[in-house]
mmCIF file with all atom_site columns, C-alpha atoms in Angstrom:
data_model
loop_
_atom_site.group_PDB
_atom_site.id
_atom_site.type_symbol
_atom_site.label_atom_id
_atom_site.label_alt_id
_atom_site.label_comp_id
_atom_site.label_asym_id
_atom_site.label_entity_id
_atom_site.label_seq_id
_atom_site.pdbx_PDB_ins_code
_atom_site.Cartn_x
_atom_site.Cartn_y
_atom_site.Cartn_z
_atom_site.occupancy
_atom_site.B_iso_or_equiv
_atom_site.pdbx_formal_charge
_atom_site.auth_seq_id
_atom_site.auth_comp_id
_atom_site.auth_asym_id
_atom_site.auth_atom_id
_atom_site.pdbx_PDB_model_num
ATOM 1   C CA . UNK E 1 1   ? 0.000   0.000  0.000   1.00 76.00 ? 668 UNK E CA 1
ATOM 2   C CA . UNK E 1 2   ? 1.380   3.297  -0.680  1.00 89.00 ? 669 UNK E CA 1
ATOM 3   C CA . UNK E 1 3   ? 0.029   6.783  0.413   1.00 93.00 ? 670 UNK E CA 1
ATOM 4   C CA . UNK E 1 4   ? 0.891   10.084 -1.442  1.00 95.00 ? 671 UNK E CA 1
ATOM 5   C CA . UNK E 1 5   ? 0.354   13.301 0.349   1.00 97.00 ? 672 UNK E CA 1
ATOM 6   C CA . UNK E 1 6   ? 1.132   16.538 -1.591  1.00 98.00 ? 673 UNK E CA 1
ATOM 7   C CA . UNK E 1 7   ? 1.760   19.668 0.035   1.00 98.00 ? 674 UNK E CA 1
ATOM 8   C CA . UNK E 1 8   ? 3.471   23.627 -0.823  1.00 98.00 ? 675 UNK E CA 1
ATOM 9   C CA . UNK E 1 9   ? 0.914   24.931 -2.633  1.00 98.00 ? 676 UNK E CA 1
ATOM 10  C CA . UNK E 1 10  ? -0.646  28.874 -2.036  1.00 98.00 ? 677 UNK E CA 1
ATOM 11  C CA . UNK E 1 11  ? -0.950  32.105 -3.717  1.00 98.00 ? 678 UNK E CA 1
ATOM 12  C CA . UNK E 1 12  ? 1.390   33.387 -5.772  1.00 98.00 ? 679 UNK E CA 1
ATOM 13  C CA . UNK E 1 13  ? 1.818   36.656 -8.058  1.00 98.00 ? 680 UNK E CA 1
ATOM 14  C CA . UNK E 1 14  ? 2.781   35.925 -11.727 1.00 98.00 ? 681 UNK E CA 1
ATOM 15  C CA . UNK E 1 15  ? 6.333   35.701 -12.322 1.00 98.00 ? 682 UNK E CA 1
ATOM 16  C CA . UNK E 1 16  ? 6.513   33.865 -8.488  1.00 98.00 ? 683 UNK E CA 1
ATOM 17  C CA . UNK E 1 17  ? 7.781   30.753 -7.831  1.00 98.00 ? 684 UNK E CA 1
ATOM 18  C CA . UNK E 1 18  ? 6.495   27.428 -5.166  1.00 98.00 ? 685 UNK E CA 1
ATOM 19  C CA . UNK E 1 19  ? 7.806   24.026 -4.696  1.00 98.00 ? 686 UNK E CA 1
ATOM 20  C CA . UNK E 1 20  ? 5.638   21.554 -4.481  1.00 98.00 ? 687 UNK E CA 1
ATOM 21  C CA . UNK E 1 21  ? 6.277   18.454 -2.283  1.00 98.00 ? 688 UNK E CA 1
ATOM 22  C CA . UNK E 1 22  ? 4.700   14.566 -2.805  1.00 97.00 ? 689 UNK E CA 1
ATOM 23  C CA . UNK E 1 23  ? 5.765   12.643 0.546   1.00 95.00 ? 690 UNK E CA 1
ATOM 24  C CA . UNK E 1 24  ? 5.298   8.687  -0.152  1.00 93.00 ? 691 UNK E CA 1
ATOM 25  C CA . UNK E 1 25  ? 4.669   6.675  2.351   1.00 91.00 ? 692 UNK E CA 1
ATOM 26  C CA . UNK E 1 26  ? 4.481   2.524  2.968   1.00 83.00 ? 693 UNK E CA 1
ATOM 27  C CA . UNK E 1 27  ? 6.008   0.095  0.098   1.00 77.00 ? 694 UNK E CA 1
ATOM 28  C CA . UNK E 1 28  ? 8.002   2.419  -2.469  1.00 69.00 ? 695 UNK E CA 1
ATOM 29  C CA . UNK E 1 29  ? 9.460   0.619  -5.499  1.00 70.00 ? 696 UNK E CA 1
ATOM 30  C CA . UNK E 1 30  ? 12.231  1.808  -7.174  1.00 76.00 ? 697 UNK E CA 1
ATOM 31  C CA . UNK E 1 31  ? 10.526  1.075  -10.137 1.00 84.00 ? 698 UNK E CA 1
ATOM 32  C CA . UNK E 1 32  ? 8.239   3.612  -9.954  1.00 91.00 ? 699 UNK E CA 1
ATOM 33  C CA . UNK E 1 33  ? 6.920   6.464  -12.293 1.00 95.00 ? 700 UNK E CA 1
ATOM 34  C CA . UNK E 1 34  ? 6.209   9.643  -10.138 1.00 95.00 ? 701 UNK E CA 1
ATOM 35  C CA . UNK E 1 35  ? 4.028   12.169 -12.016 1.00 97.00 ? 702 UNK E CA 1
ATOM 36  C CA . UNK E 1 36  ? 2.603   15.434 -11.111 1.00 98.00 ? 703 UNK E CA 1
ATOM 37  C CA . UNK E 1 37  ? -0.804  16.557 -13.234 1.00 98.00 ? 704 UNK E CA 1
ATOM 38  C CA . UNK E 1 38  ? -3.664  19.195 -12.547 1.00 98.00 ? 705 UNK E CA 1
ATOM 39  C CA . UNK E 1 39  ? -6.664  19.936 -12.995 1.00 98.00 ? 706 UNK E CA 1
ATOM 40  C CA . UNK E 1 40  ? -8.885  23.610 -13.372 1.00 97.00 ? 707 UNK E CA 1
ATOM 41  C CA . UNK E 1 41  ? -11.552 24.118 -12.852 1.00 93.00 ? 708 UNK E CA 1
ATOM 42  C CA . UNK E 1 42  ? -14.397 22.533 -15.280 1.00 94.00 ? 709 UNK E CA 1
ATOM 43  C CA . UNK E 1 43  ? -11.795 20.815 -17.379 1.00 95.00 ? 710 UNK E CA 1
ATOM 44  C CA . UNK E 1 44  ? -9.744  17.304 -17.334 1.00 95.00 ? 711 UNK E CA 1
ATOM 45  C CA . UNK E 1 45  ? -6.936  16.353 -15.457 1.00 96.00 ? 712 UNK E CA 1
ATOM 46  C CA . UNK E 1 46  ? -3.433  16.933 -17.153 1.00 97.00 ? 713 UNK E CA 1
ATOM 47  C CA . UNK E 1 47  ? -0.416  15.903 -17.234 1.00 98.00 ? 714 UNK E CA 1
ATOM 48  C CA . UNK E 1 48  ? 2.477   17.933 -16.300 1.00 98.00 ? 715 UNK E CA 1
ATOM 49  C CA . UNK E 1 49  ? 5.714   16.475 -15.576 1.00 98.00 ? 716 UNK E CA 1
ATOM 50  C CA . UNK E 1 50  ? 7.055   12.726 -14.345 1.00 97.00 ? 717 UNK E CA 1
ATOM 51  C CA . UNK E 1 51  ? 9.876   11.598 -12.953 1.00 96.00 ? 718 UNK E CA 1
ATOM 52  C CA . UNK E 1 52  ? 11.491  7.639  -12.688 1.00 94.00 ? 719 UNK E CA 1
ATOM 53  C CA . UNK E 1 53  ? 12.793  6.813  -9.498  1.00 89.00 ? 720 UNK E CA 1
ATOM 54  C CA . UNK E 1 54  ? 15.510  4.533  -10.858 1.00 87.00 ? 721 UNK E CA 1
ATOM 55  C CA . UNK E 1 55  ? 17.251  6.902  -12.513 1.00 89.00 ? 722 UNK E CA 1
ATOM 56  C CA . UNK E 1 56  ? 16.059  10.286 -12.358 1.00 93.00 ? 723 UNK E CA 1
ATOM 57  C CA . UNK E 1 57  ? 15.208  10.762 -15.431 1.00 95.00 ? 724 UNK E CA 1
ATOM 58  C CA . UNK E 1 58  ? 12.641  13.391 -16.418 1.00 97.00 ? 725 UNK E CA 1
ATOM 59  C CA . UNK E 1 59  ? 9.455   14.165 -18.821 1.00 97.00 ? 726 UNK E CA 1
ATOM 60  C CA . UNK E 1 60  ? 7.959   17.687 -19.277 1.00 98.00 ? 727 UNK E CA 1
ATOM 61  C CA . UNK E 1 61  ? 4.641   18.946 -20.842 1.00 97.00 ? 728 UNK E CA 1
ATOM 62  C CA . UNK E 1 62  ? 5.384   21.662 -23.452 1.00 97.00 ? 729 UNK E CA 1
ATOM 63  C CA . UNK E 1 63  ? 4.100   24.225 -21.822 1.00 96.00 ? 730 UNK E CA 1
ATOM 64  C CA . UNK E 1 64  ? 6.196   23.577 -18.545 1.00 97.00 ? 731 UNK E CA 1
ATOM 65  C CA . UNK E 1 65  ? 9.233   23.638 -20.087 1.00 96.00 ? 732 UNK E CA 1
ATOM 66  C CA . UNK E 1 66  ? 12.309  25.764 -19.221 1.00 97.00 ? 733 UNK E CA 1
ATOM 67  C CA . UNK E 1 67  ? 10.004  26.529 -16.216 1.00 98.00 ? 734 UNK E CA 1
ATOM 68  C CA . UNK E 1 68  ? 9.072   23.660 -14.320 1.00 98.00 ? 735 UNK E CA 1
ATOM 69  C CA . UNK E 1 69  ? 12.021  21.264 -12.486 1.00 98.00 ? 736 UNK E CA 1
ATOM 70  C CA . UNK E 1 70  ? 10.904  17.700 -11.283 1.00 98.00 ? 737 UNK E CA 1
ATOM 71  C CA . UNK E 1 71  ? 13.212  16.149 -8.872  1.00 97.00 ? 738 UNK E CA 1
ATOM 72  C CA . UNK E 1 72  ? 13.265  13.264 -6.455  1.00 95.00 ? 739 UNK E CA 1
ATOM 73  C CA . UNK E 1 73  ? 15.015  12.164 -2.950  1.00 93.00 ? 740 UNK E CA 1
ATOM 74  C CA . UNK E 1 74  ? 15.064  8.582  -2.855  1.00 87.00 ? 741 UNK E CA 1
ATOM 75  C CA . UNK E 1 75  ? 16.014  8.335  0.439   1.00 88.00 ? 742 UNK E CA 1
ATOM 76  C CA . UNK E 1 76  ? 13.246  10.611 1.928   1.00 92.00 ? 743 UNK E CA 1
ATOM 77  C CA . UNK E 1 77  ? 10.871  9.138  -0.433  1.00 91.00 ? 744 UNK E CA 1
ATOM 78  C CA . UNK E 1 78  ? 10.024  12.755 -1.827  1.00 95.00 ? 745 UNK E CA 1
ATOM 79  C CA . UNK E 1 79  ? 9.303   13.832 -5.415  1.00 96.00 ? 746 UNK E CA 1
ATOM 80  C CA . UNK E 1 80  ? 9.114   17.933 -5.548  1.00 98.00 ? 747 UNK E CA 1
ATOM 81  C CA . UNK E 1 81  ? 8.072   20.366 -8.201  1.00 98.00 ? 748 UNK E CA 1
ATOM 82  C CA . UNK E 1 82  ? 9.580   23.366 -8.487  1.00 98.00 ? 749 UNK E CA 1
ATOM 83  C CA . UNK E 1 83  ? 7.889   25.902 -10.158 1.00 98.00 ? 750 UNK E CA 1
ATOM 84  C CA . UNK E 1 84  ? 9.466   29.003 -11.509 1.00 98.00 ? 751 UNK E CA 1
ATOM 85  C CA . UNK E 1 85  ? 7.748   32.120 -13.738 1.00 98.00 ? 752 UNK E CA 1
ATOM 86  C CA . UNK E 1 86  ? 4.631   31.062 -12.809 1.00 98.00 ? 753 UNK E CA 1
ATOM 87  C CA . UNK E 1 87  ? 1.521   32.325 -15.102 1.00 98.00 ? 754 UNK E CA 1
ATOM 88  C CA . UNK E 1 88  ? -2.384  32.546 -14.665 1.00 97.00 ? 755 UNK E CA 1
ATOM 89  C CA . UNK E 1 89  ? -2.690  29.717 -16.832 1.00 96.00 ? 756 UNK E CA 1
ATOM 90  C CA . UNK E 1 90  ? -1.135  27.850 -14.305 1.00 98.00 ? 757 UNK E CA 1
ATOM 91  C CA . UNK E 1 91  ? -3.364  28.087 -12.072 1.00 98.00 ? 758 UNK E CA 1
ATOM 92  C CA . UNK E 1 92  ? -5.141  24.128 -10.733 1.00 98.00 ? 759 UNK E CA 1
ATOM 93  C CA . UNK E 1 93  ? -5.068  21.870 -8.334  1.00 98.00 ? 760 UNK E CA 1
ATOM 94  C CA . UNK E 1 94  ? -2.250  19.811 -8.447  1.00 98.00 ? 761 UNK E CA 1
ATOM 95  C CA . UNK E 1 95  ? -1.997  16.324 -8.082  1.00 98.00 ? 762 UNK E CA 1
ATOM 96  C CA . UNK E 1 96  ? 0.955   13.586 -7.412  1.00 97.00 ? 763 UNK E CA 1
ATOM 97  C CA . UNK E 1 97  ? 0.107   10.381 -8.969  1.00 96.00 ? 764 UNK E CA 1
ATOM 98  C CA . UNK E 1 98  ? 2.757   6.992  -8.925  1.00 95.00 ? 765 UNK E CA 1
ATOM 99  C CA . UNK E 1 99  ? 2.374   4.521  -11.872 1.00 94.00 ? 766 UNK E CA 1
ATOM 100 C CA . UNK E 1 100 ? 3.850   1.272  -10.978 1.00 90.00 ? 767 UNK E CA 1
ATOM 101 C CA . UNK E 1 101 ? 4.154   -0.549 -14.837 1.00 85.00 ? 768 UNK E CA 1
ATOM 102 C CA . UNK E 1 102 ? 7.636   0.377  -15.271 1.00 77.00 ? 769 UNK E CA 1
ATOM 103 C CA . UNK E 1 103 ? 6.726   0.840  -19.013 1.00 84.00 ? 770 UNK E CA 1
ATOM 104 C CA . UNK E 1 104 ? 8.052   4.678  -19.508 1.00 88.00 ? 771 UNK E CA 1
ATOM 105 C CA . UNK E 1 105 ? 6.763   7.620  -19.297 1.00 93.00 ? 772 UNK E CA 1
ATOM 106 C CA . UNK E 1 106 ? 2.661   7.927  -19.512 1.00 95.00 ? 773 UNK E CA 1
ATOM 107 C CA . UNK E 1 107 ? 0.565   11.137 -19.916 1.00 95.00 ? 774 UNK E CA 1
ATOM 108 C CA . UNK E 1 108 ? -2.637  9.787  -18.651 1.00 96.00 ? 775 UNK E CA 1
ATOM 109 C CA . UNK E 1 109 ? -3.664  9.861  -15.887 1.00 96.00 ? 776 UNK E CA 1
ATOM 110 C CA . UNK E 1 110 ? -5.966  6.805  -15.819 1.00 95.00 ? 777 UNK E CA 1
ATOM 111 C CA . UNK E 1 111 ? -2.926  4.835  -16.721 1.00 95.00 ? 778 UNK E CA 1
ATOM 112 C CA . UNK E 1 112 ? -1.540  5.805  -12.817 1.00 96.00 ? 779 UNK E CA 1
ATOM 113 C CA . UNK E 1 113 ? -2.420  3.694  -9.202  1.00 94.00 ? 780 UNK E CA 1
ATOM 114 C CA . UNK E 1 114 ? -1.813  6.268  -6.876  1.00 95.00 ? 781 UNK E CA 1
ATOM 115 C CA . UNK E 1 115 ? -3.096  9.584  -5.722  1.00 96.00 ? 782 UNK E CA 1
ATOM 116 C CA . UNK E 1 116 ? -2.861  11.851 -3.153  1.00 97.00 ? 783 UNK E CA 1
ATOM 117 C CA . UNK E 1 117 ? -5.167  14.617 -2.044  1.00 97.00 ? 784 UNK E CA 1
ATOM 118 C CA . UNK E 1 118 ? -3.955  17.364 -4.343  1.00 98.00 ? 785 UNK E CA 1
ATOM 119 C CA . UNK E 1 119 ? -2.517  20.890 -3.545  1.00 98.00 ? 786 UNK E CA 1
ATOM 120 C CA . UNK E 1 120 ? -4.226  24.172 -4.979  1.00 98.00 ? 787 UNK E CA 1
ATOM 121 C CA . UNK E 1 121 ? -2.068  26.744 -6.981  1.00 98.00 ? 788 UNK E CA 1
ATOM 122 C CA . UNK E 1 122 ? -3.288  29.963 -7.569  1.00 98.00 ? 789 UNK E CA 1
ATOM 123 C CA . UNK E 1 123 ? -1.581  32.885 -9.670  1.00 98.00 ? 790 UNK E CA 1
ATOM 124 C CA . UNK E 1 124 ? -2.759  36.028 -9.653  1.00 98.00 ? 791 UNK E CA 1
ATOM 125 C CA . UNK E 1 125 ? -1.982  38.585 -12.148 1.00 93.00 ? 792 UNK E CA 1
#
């Protein structure tokens, strides 16, 4: 069983920055897929960037890029976000989601077993 809880989201001005934290708890695999998507209002959840625990190696959404940095600690069991030149668009609740099928990386979000609770990001302009 694994829990996700996500946590350092808030208010923001455009052009701000946050980091966003995903804290895993119980059985972690080192197989793992750790993704971050999020949802606005009235629309679908989306994916945003993913991470593999194995090797660190990293996936971005086009419009993330050059802005948002997904990282991991292994040993605290800890995938982050950071967020840089944030926009209104950017604006969502955002979600940490771990896929466990060790078959790359996957955009949606059906495809992933884990959730946790989600963290709201606002940006203000």
């Amino acid at each position: 069983q694994v829990q996700l809880v996500e946590s350092g989201g808030g208010l923001v001005q455009a052009g701000g920055s946050l980091r966003l934290s995903c804290a895993a708890s119980g059985r972690t695999f080192s197989s793992y897929v750790m993704g971050w998507f999020r949802q606005a209002p009235g629309k679908e959840r989306e994916f945003v960037a993913a991470i593999s625990w194995s090797r660190g190696r990293t996936y971005y959404t086009s419009s993330v890029k050059g802005r948002f940095t997904i990282s991991r600690d292994n040993a605290k069991n800890t995938v982050y976000l950071q967020m840089n030149n944030l926009k209104p668009e950017d604006t969502a609740l955002y979600y940490c989601g771990a896929d466990r099928d060790n078959i790359g990386f996957r955009t949606d979000w059906a495809e992933y077993d884990y959730w946790g609770q989600g963290t709201q990001v606002t940006v203000s302009s």
